[in-house]
Coordinates of N, CA and C in Angstrom, one line a residue:
F12 N 89.2 -57.7 176.0 CA 90.0 -58.6 176.8 C 89.8 -60.0 176.4
Q13 N 90.9 -60.7 176.0 CA 90.8 -62.0 175.5 C 91.8 -62.9 176.2
L14 N 91.3 -64.2 176.4 CA 92.1 -65.2 177.0 C 92.3 -66.3 176.0
Q15 N 93.5 -66.9 176.0 CA 93.7 -68.0 175.0 C 94.5 -69.1 175.7
A16 N 94.0 -70.3 175.5 CA 94.7 -71.5 176.1 C 95.5 -72.1 175.0
S17 N 96.6 -72.8 175.4 CA 97.4 -73.5 174.4 C 98.1 -74.7 175.1
G18 N 98.7 -75.5 174.4 CA 99.5 -76.6 174.9 C 98.9 -78.0 174.9
G19 N 97.7 -78.1 174.4 CA 97.0 -79.4 174.4 C 97.7 -80.4 173.4
G20 N 97.2 -81.6 173.5 CA 97.8 -82.6 172.6 C 97.3 -84.0 173.0
L21 N 98.0 -85.0 172.4 CA 97.6 -86.4 172.7 C 98.6 -86.9 173.7
V22 N 98.1 -87.5 174.7 CA 98.9 -88.1 175.8 C 98.3 -89.5 176.2
R23 N 99.2 -90.3 176.6 CA 98.8 -91.7 177.1 C 98.2 -91.6 178.5
P24 N 97.3 -92.5 178.8 CA 96.8 -92.6 180.2 C 98.0 -92.7 181.2
G25 N 97.8 -91.9 182.2 CA 98.9 -91.9 183.2 C 99.9 -90.8 183.0
G26 N 99.8 -90.2 181.8 CA 100.8 -89.2 181.5 C 100.5 -87.8 182.0
S27 N 101.3 -86.8 181.6 CA 101.2 -85.5 182.1 C 101.2 -84.5 181.0
L28 N 100.6 -83.3 181.2 CA 100.6 -82.3 180.2 C 100.5 -81.0 181.0
R29 N 101.0 -79.9 180.4 CA 100.9 -78.6 181.0 C 100.2 -77.7 179.9
L30 N 99.1 -77.1 180.3 CA 98.5 -76.1 179.4 C 98.8 -74.7 179.9
S31 N 98.8 -73.8 178.9 CA 99.2 -72.4 179.2 C 98.0 -71.5 178.9
C32 N 97.9 -70.4 179.6 CA 96.9 -69.4 179.3 C 97.5 -68.0 179.4
T33 N 97.2 -67.3 178.3 CA 97.7 -65.9 178.3 C 96.5 -65.0 178.0
G34 N 96.7 -63.7 178.2 CA 95.6 -62.7 178.0 C 96.1 -61.5 177.2
S35 N 95.1 -60.8 176.6 CA 95.5 -59.6 175.9 C 95.8 -58.5 176.8
E36 N 95.4 -58.6 178.1 CA 95.7 -57.6 179.1 C 96.4 -58.3 180.3
A37 N 96.9 -57.5 181.2 CA 97.5 -58.1 182.4 C 96.5 -59.0 183.2
L38 N 97.0 -60.1 183.5 CA 96.1 -61.1 184.3 C 96.2 -61.0 185.8
D39 N 97.2 -60.2 186.3 CA 97.5 -60.3 187.7 C 96.4 -59.7 188.6
Y40 N 95.4 -59.0 188.0 CA 94.3 -58.5 188.8 C 93.1 -59.5 188.9
Y41 N 93.2 -60.5 188.1 CA 92.1 -61.4 188.0 C 92.4 -62.8 188.6
A42 N 91.3 -63.4 189.2 CA 91.4 -64.8 189.4 C 91.1 -65.5 188.1
I43 N 92.0 -66.5 187.8 CA 91.9 -67.2 186.5 C 91.7 -68.7 186.8
G44 N 90.7 -69.3 186.0 CA 90.4 -70.7 186.2 C 90.4 -71.4 184.9
W45 N 90.1 -72.6 185.0 CA 90.0 -73.5 183.8 C 88.6 -74.3 183.8
I46 N 88.1 -74.4 182.6 CA 86.9 -75.2 182.4 C 87.2 -76.2 181.3
R47 N 86.4 -77.2 181.1 CA 86.6 -78.1 180.0 C 85.2 -78.6 179.5
Q48 N 85.2 -79.0 178.3 CA 84.0 -79.6 177.7 C 84.4 -80.7 176.8
A49 N 83.8 -81.9 177.1 CA 84.0 -83.1 176.3 C 82.8 -83.2 175.3
P50 N 83.0 -83.8 174.2 CA 81.9 -84.0 173.2 C 80.7 -84.6 173.8
G51 N 79.6 -83.9 173.6 CA 78.3 -84.5 174.1 C 78.1 -84.3 175.6
K52 N 79.0 -83.6 176.2 CA 78.8 -83.4 177.7 C 78.7 -81.9 178.0
E53 N 78.2 -81.6 179.2 CA 78.1 -80.3 179.6 C 79.5 -79.7 180.0
R54 N 79.6 -78.4 180.0 CA 80.8 -77.8 180.4 C 81.1 -78.1 181.9
E55 N 82.3 -78.3 182.2 CA 82.6 -78.7 183.6 C 83.7 -77.8 184.1
E56 N 83.6 -77.4 185.4 CA 84.7 -76.6 185.9 C 85.9 -77.5 186.2
V57 N 87.1 -77.0 186.1 CA 88.3 -77.7 186.5 C 88.8 -77.1 187.8
G58 N 89.0 -75.7 187.8 CA 89.4 -75.1 189.1 C 89.7 -73.6 188.9
C59 N 90.0 -72.9 190.0 CA 90.1 -71.5 190.0 C 91.3 -71.1 190.9
K60 N 92.1 -70.2 190.4 CA 93.2 -69.7 191.2 C 93.1 -68.2 191.4
S61 N 93.3 -67.8 192.7 CA 93.2 -66.4 193.0 C 94.2 -65.5 192.3
S62 N 94.0 -64.2 192.3 CA 94.9 -63.3 191.5 C 96.3 -63.3 192.1
S63 N 96.4 -63.5 193.4 CA 97.7 -63.5 194.1 C 98.4 -64.9 194.0
G64 N 97.6 -65.9 193.6 CA 98.1 -67.2 193.6 C 98.1 -68.0 194.9
G65 N 97.6 -67.3 195.9 CA 97.6 -67.9 197.3 C 96.4 -68.8 197.5
G66 N 95.3 -68.7 196.8 CA 94.2 -69.6 197.1 C 93.8 -70.3 195.8
S67 N 93.2 -71.5 196.0 CA 92.8 -72.2 194.8 C 91.7 -73.2 195.1
H68 N 90.9 -73.5 194.1 CA 89.8 -74.4 194.2 C 89.8 -75.4 193.1
Y69 N 89.5 -76.6 193.3 CA 89.5 -77.6 192.3 C 88.3 -78.5 192.4
A70 N 87.8 -78.9 191.2 CA 86.7 -79.8 191.1 C 87.2 -81.2 191.7
D71 N 86.2 -81.9 192.3 CA 86.6 -83.2 192.9 C 87.2 -84.1 191.9
S72 N 86.8 -84.0 190.6 CA 87.2 -84.9 189.6 C 88.7 -84.8 189.2
V73 N 89.3 -83.6 189.6 CA 90.7 -83.4 189.3 C 91.6 -83.2 190.5
K74 N 91.0 -83.1 191.7 CA 91.7 -82.7 192.9 C 92.8 -83.8 193.1
G75 N 94.0 -83.3 193.4 CA 95.1 -84.2 193.7 C 95.9 -84.5 192.4
R76 N 95.3 -84.3 191.2 CA 96.0 -84.6 190.0 C 96.3 -83.3 189.2
F77 N 95.5 -82.3 189.3 CA 95.7 -81.1 188.5 C 96.1 -80.0 189.5
A78 N 96.9 -79.0 189.0 CA 97.2 -77.9 189.8 C 97.3 -76.6 188.8
I79 N 96.7 -75.5 189.3 CA 96.8 -74.3 188.6 C 97.9 -73.5 189.2
T80 N 98.8 -73.0 188.4 CA 99.9 -72.1 188.8 C 99.9 -70.9 188.0
R81 N 100.5 -69.9 188.5 CA 100.6 -68.6 187.7 C 101.9 -67.9 187.9
D82 N 102.3 -67.3 186.8 CA 103.5 -66.5 186.8 C 103.1 -65.1 186.3
N83 N 102.7 -64.2 187.3 CA 102.2 -62.9 186.9 C 103.3 -62.1 186.2
A84 N 104.5 -62.3 186.5 CA 105.6 -61.5 185.8 C 105.6 -61.8 184.3
K85 N 105.2 -63.1 183.9 CA 105.1 -63.4 182.5 C 103.7 -63.4 181.9
N86 N 102.8 -62.9 182.8 CA 101.4 -62.9 182.4 C 100.9 -64.2 181.9
M87 N 101.2 -65.2 182.6 CA 100.8 -66.6 182.2 C 100.2 -67.3 183.4
V88 N 99.2 -68.1 183.1 CA 98.6 -69.1 184.0 C 98.7 -70.5 183.4
Y89 N 99.0 -71.4 184.3 CA 99.2 -72.8 183.8 C 98.3 -73.8 184.4
L90 N 98.0 -74.8 183.7 CA 97.2 -76.0 184.3 C 98.1 -77.2 184.1
E91 N 98.7 -77.6 185.3 CA 99.5 -78.8 185.3 C 98.6 -80.0 185.5
M92 N 98.7 -80.9 184.6 CA 97.8 -82.1 184.6 C 98.6 -83.4 184.7
N93 N 98.4 -84.1 185.8 CA 99.1 -85.4 186.0 C 98.1 -86.5 186.1
S94 N 98.6 -87.7 185.9 CA 97.8 -89.0 186.0 C 96.6 -88.8 185.2
L95 N 96.8 -88.4 183.9 CA 95.7 -88.2 183.0 C 95.0 -89.5 182.7
Q96 N 93.6 -89.4 182.6 CA 92.8 -90.5 182.2 C 92.0 -90.2 181.0
P97 N 91.5 -91.2 180.3 CA 90.6 -91.0 179.1 C 89.5 -90.0 179.4
E98 N 88.9 -90.1 180.6 CA 87.8 -89.2 180.9 C 88.2 -87.7 181.0
D99 N 89.5 -87.4 181.0 CA 90.0 -86.1 181.0 C 90.0 -85.5 179.6
T100 N 89.7 -86.3 178.6 CA 89.7 -85.8 177.2 C 88.6 -84.8 177.1
A101 N 89.0 -83.6 176.6 CA 88.1 -82.5 176.4 C 88.8 -81.3 175.8
V102 N 88.0 -80.3 175.4 CA 88.6 -79.0 175.1 C 88.7 -78.2 176.4
Y103 N 89.9 -77.7 176.6 CA 90.1 -76.9 177.9 C 90.2 -75.4 177.6
H104 N 89.5 -74.7 178.4 CA 89.5 -73.2 178.2 C 90.0 -72.6 179.5
C105 N 90.7 -71.5 179.4 CA 91.0 -70.7 180.6 C 89.9 -69.5 180.6
A106 N 89.6 -69.1 181.8 CA 88.5 -68.2 182.0 C 88.7 -67.3 183.3
L107 N 88.0 -66.2 183.3 CA 87.9 -65.5 184.6 C 87.1 -66.3 185.5
C108 N 87.4 -66.2 186.8 CA 86.5 -67.0 187.8 C 86.4 -66.2 189.0
W109 N 85.3 -66.5 189.8 CA 85.0 -65.9 191.1 C 84.1 -66.8 191.8
Y110 N 84.0 -66.6 193.1 CA 83.1 -67.4 193.9 C 81.8 -66.6 194.0
G111 N 80.7 -67.3 193.5 CA 79.4 -66.7 193.5 C 78.6 -67.1 194.6
V112 N 77.3 -67.4 194.3 CA 76.4 -67.9 195.4 C 76.5 -69.4 195.5
G113 N 77.4 -69.8 196.4 CA 77.5 -71.2 196.7 C 78.3 -72.0 195.7
E114 N 78.8 -71.4 194.7 CA 79.6 -72.1 193.7 C 80.6 -71.1 193.0
Y115 N 81.5 -71.7 192.3 CA 82.4 -70.9 191.5 C 81.8 -70.6 190.1
E116 N 82.0 -69.4 189.7 CA 81.5 -69.0 188.4 C 82.6 -68.7 187.4
Y117 N 82.4 -69.0 186.1 CA 83.4 -68.8 185.1 C 82.8 -68.0 184.0
E118 N 83.6 -67.1 183.4 CA 83.1 -66.4 182.2 C 84.3 -65.9 181.4
H119 N 84.0 -65.4 180.2 CA 85.0 -64.8 179.4 C 86.1 -65.7 178.9
W120 N 85.7 -67.0 178.8 CA 86.7 -67.9 178.2 C 86.9 -67.7 176.8
G121 N 88.2 -68.0 176.3 CA 88.5 -67.8 174.9 C 88.6 -69.1 174.2
Q122 N 89.4 -69.1 173.2 CA 89.6 -70.3 172.4 C 90.3 -71.3 173.2
G123 N 89.8 -72.5 173.2 CA 90.4 -73.6 174.0 C 91.4 -74.4 173.3
T124 N 91.9 -75.4 174.0 CA 92.9 -76.3 173.4 C 92.5 -77.7 173.7
Q125 N 92.7 -78.6 172.7 CA 92.2 -80.0 172.8 C 93.2 -80.8 173.6
V126 N 92.7 -81.6 174.5 CA 93.5 -82.6 175.2 C 92.8 -83.9 175.0
T127 N 93.6 -84.9 174.5 CA 93.1 -86.2 174.2 C 94.0 -87.2 174.9
V128 N 93.3 -88.0 175.8 CA 94.1 -89.0 176.5 C 93.7 -90.4 176.0
S129 N 94.6 -91.0 175.4 CA 94.3 -92.3 174.7 C 95.6 -93.1 174.5
S130 N 95.4 -94.4 174.6 CA 96.6 -95.3 174.3 C 96.7 -95.7 172.9

């Protein structure tokens, strides 16, 4: 089972970008989330979306700016990113996610996509 993110690129501060995630198998049974990692920094959660799409969780750093959507008919999960800032620069990965002991857990992320926010 493989997940792959795509859609990254270079965007100016304040801009928007949409990342896509697809899987080698049907995604509709899984909660899918996003994580990111900037150079020299620890991996950071972005958020998690339930399998039905009805529930979602976001890290404080992206709350109100980013949104995870999913189209199970197309086997796609998206990360809509708005009001991007230079500190959002990172490699973004989609991953399986679930609520563990007091926090969300992420695993099985695949190849990521680079997002660079710069003027």
